[in-house]
PDB file of C-alpha atoms in Angstrom:
ATOM      1  CA  MET P   3      -3.940  28.681   9.447  1.00 70.00           C
ATOM      2  CA  ASN P   4      -3.551  24.924   9.047  1.00 78.00           C
ATOM      3  CA  THR P   5      -4.762  24.147   5.536  1.00 85.00           C
ATOM      4  CA  ARG P   6      -5.385  20.530   6.601  1.00 86.00           C
ATOM      5  CA  PHE P   7      -8.353  21.825   8.608  1.00 90.00           C
ATOM      6  CA  LEU P   8      -9.695  23.573   5.514  1.00 91.00           C
ATOM      7  CA  GLU P   9      -9.122  20.482   3.375  1.00 91.00           C
ATOM      8  CA  THR P  10     -11.030  18.358   5.899  1.00 92.00           C
ATOM      9  CA  LEU P  11     -13.986  20.759   5.854  1.00 91.00           C
ATOM     10  CA  VAL P  12     -14.090  20.794   2.043  1.00 91.00           C
ATOM     11  CA  VAL P  13     -13.939  16.998   1.806  1.00 91.00           C
ATOM     12  CA  LEU P  14     -16.602  16.660   4.513  1.00 91.00           C
ATOM     13  CA  THR P  15     -19.034  18.853   2.598  1.00 91.00           C
ATOM     14  CA  ARG P  16     -18.292  16.968  -0.625  1.00 89.00           C
ATOM     15  CA  VAL P  17     -18.789  13.396   0.648  1.00 89.00           C
ATOM     16  CA  GLY P  18     -21.429  14.192   3.262  1.00 89.00           C
ATOM     17  CA  SER P  19     -20.290  12.089   6.227  1.00 89.00           C
ATOM     18  CA  PHE P  20     -17.533  11.942   8.820  1.00 91.00           C
ATOM     19  CA  ARG P  21     -16.901   8.254   8.078  1.00 89.00           C
ATOM     20  CA  GLU P  22     -16.350   8.768   4.353  1.00 89.00           C
ATOM     21  CA  THR P  23     -14.217  11.838   5.043  1.00 89.00           C
ATOM     22  CA  ALA P  24     -12.004   9.770   7.340  1.00 88.00           C
ATOM     23  CA  GLU P  25     -11.634   7.107   4.645  1.00 85.00           C
ATOM     24  CA  ALA P  26     -10.805   9.678   1.968  1.00 83.00           C
ATOM     25  CA  LEU P  27      -8.120  11.320   4.115  1.00 83.00           C
ATOM     26  CA  HIS P  28      -6.808   8.055   5.644  1.00 80.00           C
ATOM     27  CA  VAL P  29      -7.496   9.230   9.200  1.00 82.00           C
ATOM     28  CA  THR P  30      -9.970   8.281  11.934  1.00 88.00           C
ATOM     29  CA  GLN P  31     -13.417   9.823  12.382  1.00 90.00           C
ATOM     30  CA  THR P  32     -12.158  11.232  15.678  1.00 92.00           C
ATOM     31  CA  ALA P  33      -9.376  13.049  13.837  1.00 89.00           C
ATOM     32  CA  VAL P  34     -11.918  14.517  11.395  1.00 91.00           C
ATOM     33  CA  SER P  35     -14.098  15.752  14.272  1.00 91.00           C
ATOM     34  CA  GLN P  36     -11.078  17.255  16.028  1.00 92.00           C
ATOM     35  CA  ARG P  37      -9.990  19.117  12.894  1.00 91.00           C
ATOM     36  CA  ILE P  38     -13.455  20.610  12.398  1.00 92.00           C
ATOM     37  CA  ALA P  39     -13.651  21.594  16.071  1.00 92.00           C
ATOM     38  CA  SER P  40     -10.180  23.175  15.907  1.00 91.00           C
ATOM     39  CA  LEU P  41     -11.163  25.157  12.818  1.00 91.00           C
ATOM     40  CA  GLU P  42     -14.328  26.403  14.526  1.00 91.00           C
ATOM     41  CA  ASP P  43     -12.320  27.453  17.589  1.00 92.00           C
ATOM     42  CA  LEU P  44      -9.750  29.199  15.412  1.00 91.00           C
ATOM     43  CA  ILE P  45     -12.211  31.368  13.497  1.00 91.00           C
ATOM     44  CA  GLY P  46     -14.807  31.636  16.280  1.00 91.00           C
ATOM     45  CA  LEU P  47     -17.760  30.386  14.228  1.00 91.00           C
ATOM     46  CA  GLU P  48     -19.947  27.292  14.193  1.00 91.00           C
ATOM     47  CA  LEU P  49     -19.584  25.678  10.782  1.00 91.00           C
ATOM     48  CA  ILE P  50     -21.654  22.497  11.228  1.00 90.00           C
ATOM     49  CA  ASP P  51     -25.366  22.612  12.058  1.00 89.00           C
ATOM     50  CA  ARG P  52     -25.431  20.028  14.847  1.00 85.00           C
ATOM     51  CA  SER P  53     -29.210  20.305  15.287  1.00 85.00           C
ATOM     52  CA  SER P  54     -29.749  18.637  11.911  1.00 79.00           C
ATOM     53  CA  ARG P  55     -29.916  14.840  11.633  1.00 80.00           C
ATOM     54  CA  LYS P  56     -28.143  14.987   8.280  1.00 85.00           C
ATOM     55  CA  LEU P  57     -24.840  16.743   7.793  1.00 87.00           C
ATOM     56  CA  ALA P  58     -25.548  20.410   7.119  1.00 89.00           C
ATOM     57  CA  LEU P  59     -23.526  23.601   7.223  1.00 90.00           C
ATOM     58  CA  THR P  60     -24.494  26.792   8.975  1.00 92.00           C
ATOM     59  CA  PRO P  61     -24.702  29.928   6.784  1.00 92.00           C
ATOM     60  CA  GLN P  62     -21.283  30.883   8.135  1.00 92.00           C
ATOM     61  CA  GLY P  63     -20.052  27.392   7.263  1.00 90.00           C
ATOM     62  CA  GLU P  64     -21.229  27.786   3.658  1.00 92.00           C
ATOM     63  CA  TYR P  65     -19.210  30.979   3.352  1.00 93.00           C
ATOM     64  CA  ILE P  66     -16.100  29.452   4.947  1.00 92.00           C
ATOM     65  CA  VAL P  67     -16.248  26.436   2.601  1.00 92.00           C
ATOM     66  CA  THR P  68     -16.290  28.749  -0.420  1.00 92.00           C
ATOM     67  CA  GLN P  69     -13.282  30.650   0.887  1.00 92.00           C
ATOM     68  CA  ALA P  70     -11.512  27.411   1.874  1.00 91.00           C
ATOM     69  CA  LYS P  71     -11.761  26.114  -1.692  1.00 91.00           C
ATOM     70  CA  ARG P  72     -10.213  29.335  -2.963  1.00 90.00           C
ATOM     71  CA  MET P  73      -7.372  29.138  -0.433  1.00 90.00           C
ATOM     72  CA  LEU P  74      -6.622  25.488  -1.213  1.00 87.00           C
ATOM     73  CA  LYS P  75      -6.591  26.208  -4.934  1.00 84.00           C
ATOM     74  CA  LEU P  76      -4.251  29.160  -4.389  1.00 85.00           C
ATOM     75  CA  GLU P  77      -1.939  27.038  -2.233  1.00 82.00           C
ATOM     76  CA  LYS P  78      -1.781  24.359  -4.935  1.00 76.00           C
ATOM     77  CA  GLU P  79      -1.012  26.937  -7.634  1.00 72.00           C
ATOM     78  CA  MET P  80       1.755  28.510  -5.538  1.00 75.00           C
ATOM     79  CA  LEU P  81       3.364  25.140  -4.853  1.00 72.00           C
ATOM     80  CA  GLN P  82       3.194  24.171  -8.514  1.00 64.00           C
ATOM     81  CA  TYR P  83       4.797  27.482  -9.485  1.00 63.00           C
ATOM     82  CA  ALA P  84       7.558  27.113  -6.902  1.00 66.00           C
ATOM     83  CA  ARG P  85       8.371  23.591  -8.048  1.00 60.00           C
ATOM     84  CA  SER P  86       8.015  24.048 -11.793  1.00 59.00           C
ATOM     85  CA  ASP P  87      11.525  25.333 -12.524  1.00 64.00           C
ATOM     86  CA  THR P  88      13.422  23.266  -9.965  1.00 72.00           C
ATOM     87  CA  PRO P  89      13.767  19.555 -10.726  1.00 80.00           C
ATOM     88  CA  PRO P  90      13.571  17.307  -7.648  1.00 85.00           C
ATOM     89  CA  SER P  91      16.999  16.442  -6.297  1.00 86.00           C
ATOM     90  CA  GLY P  92      18.794  14.939  -3.324  1.00 90.00           C
ATOM     91  CA  LYS P  93      19.096  11.621  -1.545  1.00 93.00           C
ATOM     92  CA  VAL P  94      15.938   9.596  -0.926  1.00 96.00           C
ATOM     93  CA  GLY P  95      16.061   6.607   1.381  1.00 96.00           C
ATOM     94  CA  ILE P  96      13.736   3.863   0.105  1.00 97.00           C
ATOM     95  CA  GLY P  97      12.864   0.924   2.331  1.00 96.00           C
ATOM     96  CA  ALA P  98      11.302  -2.042   0.544  1.00 94.00           C
ATOM     97  CA  THR P  99      10.370  -5.629   1.302  1.00 90.00           C
ATOM     98  CA  GLU P 100      11.389  -8.549  -0.899  1.00 88.00           C
ATOM     99  CA  THR P 101       7.892  -8.564  -2.378  1.00 88.00           C
ATOM    100  CA  VAL P 102       8.773  -5.287  -4.081  1.00 91.00           C
ATOM    101  CA  VAL P 103      12.327  -6.354  -4.936  1.00 90.00           C
ATOM    102  CA  LYS P 104      11.001  -9.433  -6.722  1.00 89.00           C
ATOM    103  CA  THR P 105       8.623  -7.447  -8.920  1.00 91.00           C
ATOM    104  CA  TRP P 106       9.120  -3.748  -9.684  1.00 92.00           C
ATOM    105  CA  LEU P 107      11.953  -2.236  -7.582  1.00 92.00           C
ATOM    106  CA  SER P 108      14.526  -2.509 -10.376  1.00 91.00           C
ATOM    107  CA  PRO P 109      12.251  -0.782 -12.947  1.00 92.00           C
ATOM    108  CA  LEU P 110      11.605   1.952 -10.359  1.00 93.00           C
ATOM    109  CA  ILE P 111      15.325   2.655  -9.897  1.00 93.00           C
ATOM    110  CA  LEU P 112      15.945   2.641 -13.662  1.00 92.00           C
ATOM    111  CA  GLU P 113      13.033   5.025 -14.228  1.00 92.00           C
ATOM    112  CA  LEU P 114      14.265   7.350 -11.480  1.00 92.00           C
ATOM    113  CA  ASN P 115      17.679   7.444 -13.124  1.00 90.00           C
ATOM    114  CA  GLN P 116      16.165   8.246 -16.503  1.00 88.00           C
ATOM    115  CA  THR P 117      13.417  10.736 -15.643  1.00 89.00           C
ATOM    116  CA  LEU P 118      14.647  12.228 -12.346  1.00 90.00           C
ATOM    117  CA  PRO P 119      18.441  11.928 -12.576  1.00 90.00           C
ATOM    118  CA  LEU P 120      19.127  14.391  -9.743  1.00 90.00           C
ATOM    119  CA  ILE P 121      17.469  12.073  -7.218  1.00 92.00           C
ATOM    120  CA  ASP P 122      19.938   9.738  -5.519  1.00 93.00           C
ATOM    121  CA  PRO P 123      18.048   6.657  -4.221  1.00 94.00           C
ATOM    122  CA  GLU P 124      19.454   4.708  -1.275  1.00 95.00           C
ATOM    123  CA  ILE P 125      17.817   1.279  -1.073  1.00 95.00           C
ATOM    124  CA  THR P 126      17.274  -0.769   2.082  1.00 96.00           C
ATOM    125  CA  VAL P 127      15.735  -4.232   1.699  1.00 92.00           C
ATOM    126  CA  ASP P 128      14.493  -5.837   4.911  1.00 90.00           C
ATOM    127  CA  THR P 129      11.469  -7.265   6.692  1.00 85.00           C
ATOM    128  CA  SER P 130       8.459  -5.023   7.299  1.00 86.00           C
ATOM    129  CA  ALA P 131       9.169  -4.906  11.036  1.00 86.00           C
ATOM    130  CA  ASN P 132      12.762  -3.730  10.571  1.00 91.00           C
ATOM    131  CA  LEU P 133      11.787  -1.224   7.889  1.00 92.00           C
ATOM    132  CA  LYS P 134       9.153   0.299  10.159  1.00 92.00           C
ATOM    133  CA  ASP P 135      11.777   0.767  12.858  1.00 93.00           C
ATOM    134  CA  LEU P 136      14.108   2.499  10.389  1.00 95.00           C
ATOM    135  CA  PHE P 137      11.264   4.730   9.208  1.00 94.00           C
ATOM    136  CA  ARG P 138      10.372   5.704  12.782  1.00 92.00           C
ATOM    137  CA  ARG P 139      14.011   6.653  13.359  1.00 93.00           C
ATOM    138  CA  LYS P 140      13.978   8.667  10.122  1.00 92.00           C
ATOM    139  CA  LYS P 141      16.639   6.497   8.518  1.00 95.00           C
ATOM    140  CA  ILE P 142      14.487   6.052   5.405  1.00 96.00           C
ATOM    141  CA  ASP P 143      12.146   8.494   3.672  1.00 96.00           C
ATOM    142  CA  VAL P 144       9.800   6.215   1.708  1.00 96.00           C
ATOM    143  CA  LEU P 145       8.492   3.081   3.418  1.00 96.00           C
ATOM    144  CA  ILE P 146       7.186   0.568   0.873  1.00 94.00           C
ATOM    145  CA  GLN P 147       5.712  -2.410   2.682  1.00 87.00           C
ATOM    146  CA  ASP P 148       2.730  -4.702   3.049  1.00 84.00           C
ATOM    147  CA  THR P 149       1.670  -4.542   6.701  1.00 76.00           C
ATOM    148  CA  PRO P 150      -0.262  -1.845   8.618  1.00 75.00           C
ATOM    149  CA  PHE P 151       1.686   1.105  10.015  1.00 81.00           C
ATOM    150  CA  PRO P 152      -0.230   2.063  13.206  1.00 82.00           C
ATOM    151  CA  GLU P 153       1.300   5.533  13.496  1.00 83.00           C
ATOM    152  CA  ALA P 154      -0.307   6.540  10.190  1.00 80.00           C
ATOM    153  CA  THR P 155      -3.808   5.963  11.604  1.00 73.00           C
ATOM    154  CA  GLY P 156      -5.653   8.966  12.972  1.00 71.00           C
ATOM    155  CA  THR P 157      -2.934  11.519  12.235  1.00 75.00           C
ATOM    156  CA  SER P 158      -2.005  13.926   9.474  1.00 80.00           C
ATOM    157  CA  ASP P 159       1.725  13.411  10.076  1.00 87.00           C
ATOM    158  CA  PHE P 160       2.025  10.799   7.323  1.00 91.00           C
ATOM    159  CA  LEU P 161       0.880  10.286   3.749  1.00 91.00           C
ATOM    160  CA  VAL P 162      -0.211   6.758   2.832  1.00 91.00           C
ATOM    161  CA  ARG P 163      -0.303   6.026  -0.897  1.00 92.00           C
ATOM    162  CA  PRO P 164      -1.870   2.701  -1.937  1.00 93.00           C
ATOM    163  CA  ILE P 165       0.339   1.017  -4.542  1.00 94.00           C
ATOM    164  CA  CYS P 166      -1.041  -2.400  -5.437  1.00 93.00           C
ATOM    165  CA  ASP P 167      -2.577  -5.630  -4.188  1.00 93.00           C
ATOM    166  CA  TYR P 168      -0.736  -8.856  -5.000  1.00 94.00           C
ATOM    167  CA  VAL P 169      -2.987 -11.833  -5.724  1.00 94.00           C
ATOM    168  CA  VAL P 170      -1.749 -14.840  -3.726  1.00 94.00           C
ATOM    169  CA  HIS P 171      -1.857 -18.344  -5.242  1.00 94.00           C
ATOM    170  CA  TRP P 172      -1.100 -21.910  -4.243  1.00 95.00           C
ATOM    171  CA  VAL P 173       1.835 -23.140  -6.364  1.00 95.00           C
ATOM    172  CA  ALA P 174       3.873 -26.328  -6.399  1.00 95.00           C
ATOM    173  CA  SER P 175       6.314 -28.325  -8.459  1.00 95.00           C
ATOM    174  CA  PRO P 176       4.614 -30.815 -10.807  1.00 94.00           C
ATOM    175  CA  LYS P 177       7.032 -33.353  -9.314  1.00 92.00           C
ATOM    176  CA  LEU P 178       5.230 -32.940  -5.987  1.00 94.00           C
ATOM    177  CA  VAL P 179       1.649 -32.344  -7.138  1.00 91.00           C
ATOM    178  CA  PRO P 180       1.239 -33.641 -10.700  1.00 81.00           C
ATOM    179  CA  HIS P 181      -2.387 -32.528 -11.049  1.00 75.00           C
ATOM    180  CA  THR P 182      -4.006 -29.084 -10.927  1.00 72.00           C
ATOM    181  CA  GLN P 183      -7.570 -29.973  -9.998  1.00 75.00           C
ATOM    182  CA  ARG P 184      -9.143 -28.196  -7.057  1.00 86.00           C
ATOM    183  CA  MET P 185      -7.687 -29.117  -3.670  1.00 90.00           C
ATOM    184  CA  SER P 186      -9.414 -28.809  -0.312  1.00 91.00           C
ATOM    185  CA  LEU P 187      -7.771 -27.495   2.841  1.00 92.00           C
ATOM    186  CA  GLN P 188      -7.594 -31.068   4.104  1.00 92.00           C
ATOM    187  CA  GLU P 189      -5.648 -32.112   1.001  1.00 92.00           C
ATOM    188  CA  LEU P 190      -3.328 -29.101   1.168  1.00 93.00           C
ATOM    189  CA  ALA P 191      -2.651 -29.812   4.851  1.00 93.00           C
ATOM    190  CA  GLU P 192      -0.948 -33.053   3.827  1.00 93.00           C
ATOM    191  CA  TYR P 193       1.937 -31.049   2.321  1.00 95.00           C
ATOM    192  CA  ARG P 194       4.491 -28.699   3.839  1.00 95.00           C
ATOM    193  CA  LEU P 195       3.206 -25.173   3.274  1.00 96.00           C
ATOM    194  CA  LEU P 196       5.806 -22.519   2.464  1.00 96.00           C
ATOM    195  CA  THR P 197       5.213 -18.831   3.129  1.00 93.00           C
ATOM    196  CA  PHE P 198       6.761 -15.635   4.475  1.00 90.00           C
ATOM    197  CA  SER P 199       8.310 -14.933   7.893  1.00 85.00           C
ATOM    198  CA  ARG P 200       6.506 -15.645  11.158  1.00 84.00           C
ATOM    199  CA  GLN P 201       5.709 -11.969  11.747  1.00 80.00           C
ATOM    200  CA  SER P 202       4.175 -11.467   8.299  1.00 83.00           C
ATOM    201  CA  LEU P 203       0.485 -11.032   7.528  1.00 83.00           C
ATOM    202  CA  PRO P 204       0.504 -13.727   4.792  1.00 86.00           C
ATOM    203  CA  ARG P 205       1.648 -16.299   7.348  1.00 89.00           C
ATOM    204  CA  ALA P 206      -1.006 -15.167   9.836  1.00 89.00           C
ATOM    205  CA  HIS P 207      -3.681 -15.407   7.136  1.00 89.00           C
ATOM    206  CA  LEU P 208      -2.513 -18.895   6.196  1.00 90.00           C
ATOM    207  CA  GLN P 209      -2.486 -20.093   9.789  1.00 90.00           C
ATOM    208  CA  ASN P 210      -5.950 -18.677  10.501  1.00 91.00           C
ATOM    209  CA  LEU P 211      -7.351 -20.314   7.376  1.00 90.00           C
ATOM    210  CA  PHE P 212      -6.468 -23.765   8.685  1.00 92.00           C
ATOM    211  CA  MET P 213      -7.237 -23.018  12.334  1.00 89.00           C
ATOM    212  CA  ASP P 214     -10.824 -22.201  11.370  1.00 84.00           C
ATOM    213  CA  ARG P 215     -11.106 -25.801  10.131  1.00 84.00           C
ATOM    214  CA  GLU P 216      -9.195 -27.178  13.131  1.00 88.00           C
ATOM    215  CA  LEU P 217      -6.366 -28.347  10.883  1.00 90.00           C
ATOM    216  CA  GLU P 218      -2.690 -28.193  11.857  1.00 90.00           C
ATOM    217  CA  PRO P 219      -0.511 -28.374   8.743  1.00 93.00           C
ATOM    218  CA  THR P 220       3.254 -27.915   8.778  1.00 94.00           C
ATOM    219  CA  ILE P 221       3.786 -24.241   7.915  1.00 95.00           C
ATOM    220  CA  CYS P 222       7.370 -23.330   7.042  1.00 94.00           C
ATOM    221  CA  SER P 223       8.238 -19.631   7.232  1.00 92.00           C
ATOM    222  CA  PHE P 224      11.115 -17.987   5.382  1.00 89.00           C
ATOM    223  CA  PRO P 225      12.258 -14.345   5.381  1.00 80.00           C
ATOM    224  CA  SER P 226      13.672 -14.736   1.874  1.00 86.00           C
ATOM    225  CA  VAL P 227      11.500 -14.946  -1.236  1.00 88.00           C
ATOM    226  CA  GLU P 228      14.326 -16.673  -3.098  1.00 90.00           C
ATOM    227  CA  SER P 229      14.434 -19.395  -0.440  1.00 93.00           C
ATOM    228  CA  ILE P 230      10.722 -20.067  -0.869  1.00 94.00           C
ATOM    229  CA  LEU P 231      11.036 -20.202  -4.654  1.00 94.00           C
ATOM    230  CA  GLN P 232      13.986 -22.572  -4.636  1.00 95.00           C
ATOM    231  CA  LEU P 233      12.350 -24.932  -2.150  1.00 96.00           C
ATOM    232  CA  VAL P 234       9.050 -25.043  -4.012  1.00 96.00           C
ATOM    233  CA  LEU P 235      10.906 -25.660  -7.294  1.00 96.00           C
ATOM    234  CA  ASP P 236      12.735 -28.533  -5.611  1.00 96.00           C
ATOM    235  CA  GLY P 237       9.419 -30.070  -4.563  1.00 96.00           C
ATOM    236  CA  TYR P 238       9.848 -29.431  -0.837  1.00 96.00           C
ATOM    237  CA  GLY P 239       6.289 -28.193  -0.368  1.00 96.00           C
ATOM    238  CA  VAL P 240       3.367 -26.118  -1.601  1.00 96.00           C
ATOM    239  CA  ALA P 241       3.875 -22.342  -1.531  1.00 96.00           C
ATOM    240  CA  ALA P 242       1.282 -19.668  -0.841  1.00 94.00           C
ATOM    241  CA  ILE P 243       2.860 -16.668  -2.578  1.00 93.00           C
ATOM    242  CA  PRO P 244       1.962 -13.906  -5.047  1.00 93.00           C
ATOM    243  CA  GLY P 245       1.571 -15.323  -8.526  1.00 93.00           C
ATOM    244  CA  ALA P 246       3.442 -12.309  -9.918  1.00 93.00           C
ATOM    245  CA  PHE P 247       6.631 -13.836  -8.477  1.00 92.00           C
ATOM    246  CA  VAL P 248       6.409 -16.979 -10.575  1.00 93.00           C
ATOM    247  CA  VAL P 249       4.819 -16.044 -13.910  1.00 92.00           C
ATOM    248  CA  LYS P 250       7.896 -17.273 -15.825  1.00 92.00           C
ATOM    249  CA  GLU P 251       8.021 -20.555 -13.906  1.00 94.00           C
ATOM    250  CA  LEU P 252       4.319 -21.154 -14.473  1.00 93.00           C
ATOM    251  CA  GLU P 253       4.706 -20.458 -18.186  1.00 92.00           C
ATOM    252  CA  ALA P 254       7.713 -22.796 -18.375  1.00 94.00           C
ATOM    253  CA  GLY P 255       5.864 -25.550 -16.517  1.00 93.00           C
ATOM    254  CA  THR P 256       8.448 -25.831 -13.731  1.00 95.00           C
ATOM    255  CA  LEU P 257       5.665 -24.805 -11.345  1.00 95.00           C
ATOM    256  CA  VAL P 258       1.916 -25.353 -11.495  1.00 94.00           C
ATOM    257  CA  ARG P 259      -0.846 -23.259  -9.982  1.00 93.00           C
ATOM    258  CA  LEU P 260      -3.187 -25.238  -7.769  1.00 93.00           C
ATOM    259  CA  ALA P 261      -6.885 -24.496  -7.512  1.00 91.00           C
ATOM    260  CA  GLY P 262      -7.609 -24.157  -3.817  1.00 91.00           C
ATOM    261  CA  PRO P 263      -9.298 -21.973  -1.204  1.00 92.00           C
ATOM    262  CA  ALA P 264      -8.950 -18.252  -1.893  1.00 91.00           C
ATOM    263  CA  LEU P 265      -6.153 -16.440  -0.074  1.00 91.00           C
ATOM    264  CA  PRO P 266      -6.163 -12.750   0.977  1.00 91.00           C
ATOM    265  CA  THR P 267      -4.277 -10.348  -1.254  1.00 92.00           C
ATOM    266  CA  ILE P 268      -1.085  -8.661  -0.065  1.00 91.00           C
ATOM    267  CA  ASN P 269      -1.702  -4.902   0.078  1.00 91.00           C
ATOM    268  CA  THR P 270       1.330  -2.717  -0.603  1.00 93.00           C
ATOM    269  CA  THR P 271       1.557   0.975   0.278  1.00 93.00           C
ATOM    270  CA  ALA P 272       4.124   3.771   0.181  1.00 94.00           C
ATOM    271  CA  ILE P 273       4.291   5.813   3.384  1.00 94.00           C
ATOM    272  CA  THR P 274       6.029   9.175   3.668  1.00 95.00           C
ATOM    273  CA  ARG P 275       6.019  11.993   6.193  1.00 92.00           C
ATOM    274  CA  ARG P 276       3.836  15.044   5.739  1.00 88.00           C
ATOM    275  CA  GLY P 277       5.906  17.959   4.458  1.00 85.00           C
ATOM    276  CA  GLU P 278       7.967  15.650   2.261  1.00 86.00           C
ATOM    277  CA  THR P 279      10.496  17.129  -0.151  1.00 89.00           C
ATOM    278  CA  ALA P 280       9.774  17.178  -3.870  1.00 89.00           C
ATOM    279  CA  ALA P 281      12.280  14.350  -4.358  1.00 92.00           C
ATOM    280  CA  ILE P 282      10.524  12.134  -1.804  1.00 94.00           C
ATOM    281  CA  ARG P 283       7.086  12.956  -3.189  1.00 93.00           C
ATOM    282  CA  GLU P 284       8.060  12.199  -6.787  1.00 93.00           C
ATOM    283  CA  THR P 285       9.766   8.962  -5.763  1.00 95.00           C
ATOM    284  CA  ALA P 286       6.625   7.744  -3.977  1.00 94.00           C
ATOM    285  CA  LYS P 287       4.413   8.738  -6.917  1.00 93.00           C
ATOM    286  CA  LEU P 288       6.734   6.963  -9.338  1.00 94.00           C
ATOM    287  CA  ALA P 289       6.529   3.805  -7.205  1.00 94.00           C
ATOM    288  CA  VAL P 290       2.749   3.797  -7.671  1.00 94.00           C
ATOM    289  CA  HIS P 291       3.199   4.330 -11.413  1.00 93.00           C
ATOM    290  CA  MET P 292       5.761   1.546 -11.894  1.00 93.00           C
ATOM    291  CA  ALA P 293       3.618  -0.988 -10.025  1.00 93.00           C
ATOM    292  CA  ALA P 294       0.663  -0.049 -12.235  1.00 92.00           C
ATOM    293  CA  GLN P 295       2.797  -0.532 -15.346  1.00 92.00           C
ATOM    294  CA  LEU P 296       3.898  -3.990 -14.223  1.00 92.00           C
ATOM    295  CA  ALA P 297       0.325  -5.010 -13.413  1.00 92.00           C
ATOM    296  CA  GLN P 298      -0.786  -3.924 -16.885  1.00 92.00           C
ATOM    297  CA  ARG P 299       2.105  -5.703 -18.640  1.00 90.00           C
ATOM    298  CA  LEU P 300       1.456  -8.959 -16.805  1.00 91.00           C
ATOM    299  CA  HIS P 301      -2.237  -8.789 -17.637  1.00 91.00           C
ATOM    300  CA  GLU P 302      -1.569  -8.074 -21.314  1.00 91.00           C
ATOM    301  CA  ARG P 303       0.982 -10.872 -21.491  1.00 87.00           C
ATOM    302  CA  THR P 304      -0.999 -13.602 -19.740  1.00 90.00           C
ATOM    303  CA  GLY P 305      -4.614 -12.434 -19.771  1.00 90.00           C
ATOM    304  CA  GLN P 306      -4.735 -12.808 -15.980  1.00 88.00           C
ATOM    305  CA  ALA P 307      -4.727 -10.304 -13.126  1.00 89.00           C
ATOM    306  CA  TRP P 308      -1.684 -11.078 -10.977  1.00 93.00           C
ATOM    307  CA  MET P 309      -1.723  -7.635  -9.347  1.00 93.00           C
ATOM    308  CA  HIS P 310      -4.416  -5.017  -8.796  1.00 92.00           C
ATOM    309  CA  ALA P 311      -2.870  -1.577  -9.194  1.00 89.00           C
ATOM    310  CA  ALA P 312      -4.086   1.390  -7.175  1.00 85.00           C
ATOM    311  CA  ARG P 313      -5.426   4.389  -9.028  1.00 74.00           C
ATOM    312  CA  GLU P 314      -2.700   6.967  -9.531  1.00 65.00           C
ATOM    313  CA  SER P 315      -3.343  10.403  -8.044  1.00 63.00           C
ATOM    314  CA  ALA P 316      -1.925  13.803  -8.870  1.00 55.00           C
ATOM    315  CA  ASP P 317      -0.860  14.690  -5.305  1.00 59.00           C
TER     316      ASP P 317
END
């Protein structure tokens, strides 16, 4: 029996709606309905009382939920027992964007080496589009990126772990913009605007922000974070980038943060395949942990939230 069907039924009875169940499991409502229907077909019983306006179980459904909880608990205990004496080991291909490289990839690798020394990480740094292609072709095991991965929607084939949200700021060299008072979109449009590659979500967000006001600024896109940083330091333009990239420069005064229209955060996730090995699972979990540590350190150091860390789970 597919325990994912049982898990879906248990979550459905806990949260009380198909929509919230879909959100909790990172699948579509259609996928939730299909799982419940498949479970009913498998055991030959109606579990959901479809004559009720509110979600309600049939008497048989109540019994099956009780047994499902027992089976899921037993499965978890067996897996924990099987894994307890065998430390995770083996090669793990990690694909990451420069956003991750610039912030917490190095601490992740160092922590892997210290706490999980039998894991051999192989790092690939590239654009989100190229990393997705490598992940589809199973060339990497953990996809850490900041754009949607359509294949992970409406299927149980992948696990999507939220990692963090980067807060995006307007920054510039004081040589270019000597003041830090609030700037309007019209004022910002007078400068070259520096951001990520043309296919990236941050660039699309930036372009849409100005299009809504019928403004056409010069938007310069770069695949390299280091290129953006060097150009903004040289006074070439105003950058719309995560503030976590430039905390040191802001503290040193070589860059200033401009007060301007709010920009969408950059949402980072770790995506793995269902049935992942222990090494892959622990690597993805450690990625979530290291991002949370960095977010906390930056907040303690500066008193500002440069990143919003996702809540760590025990999966």
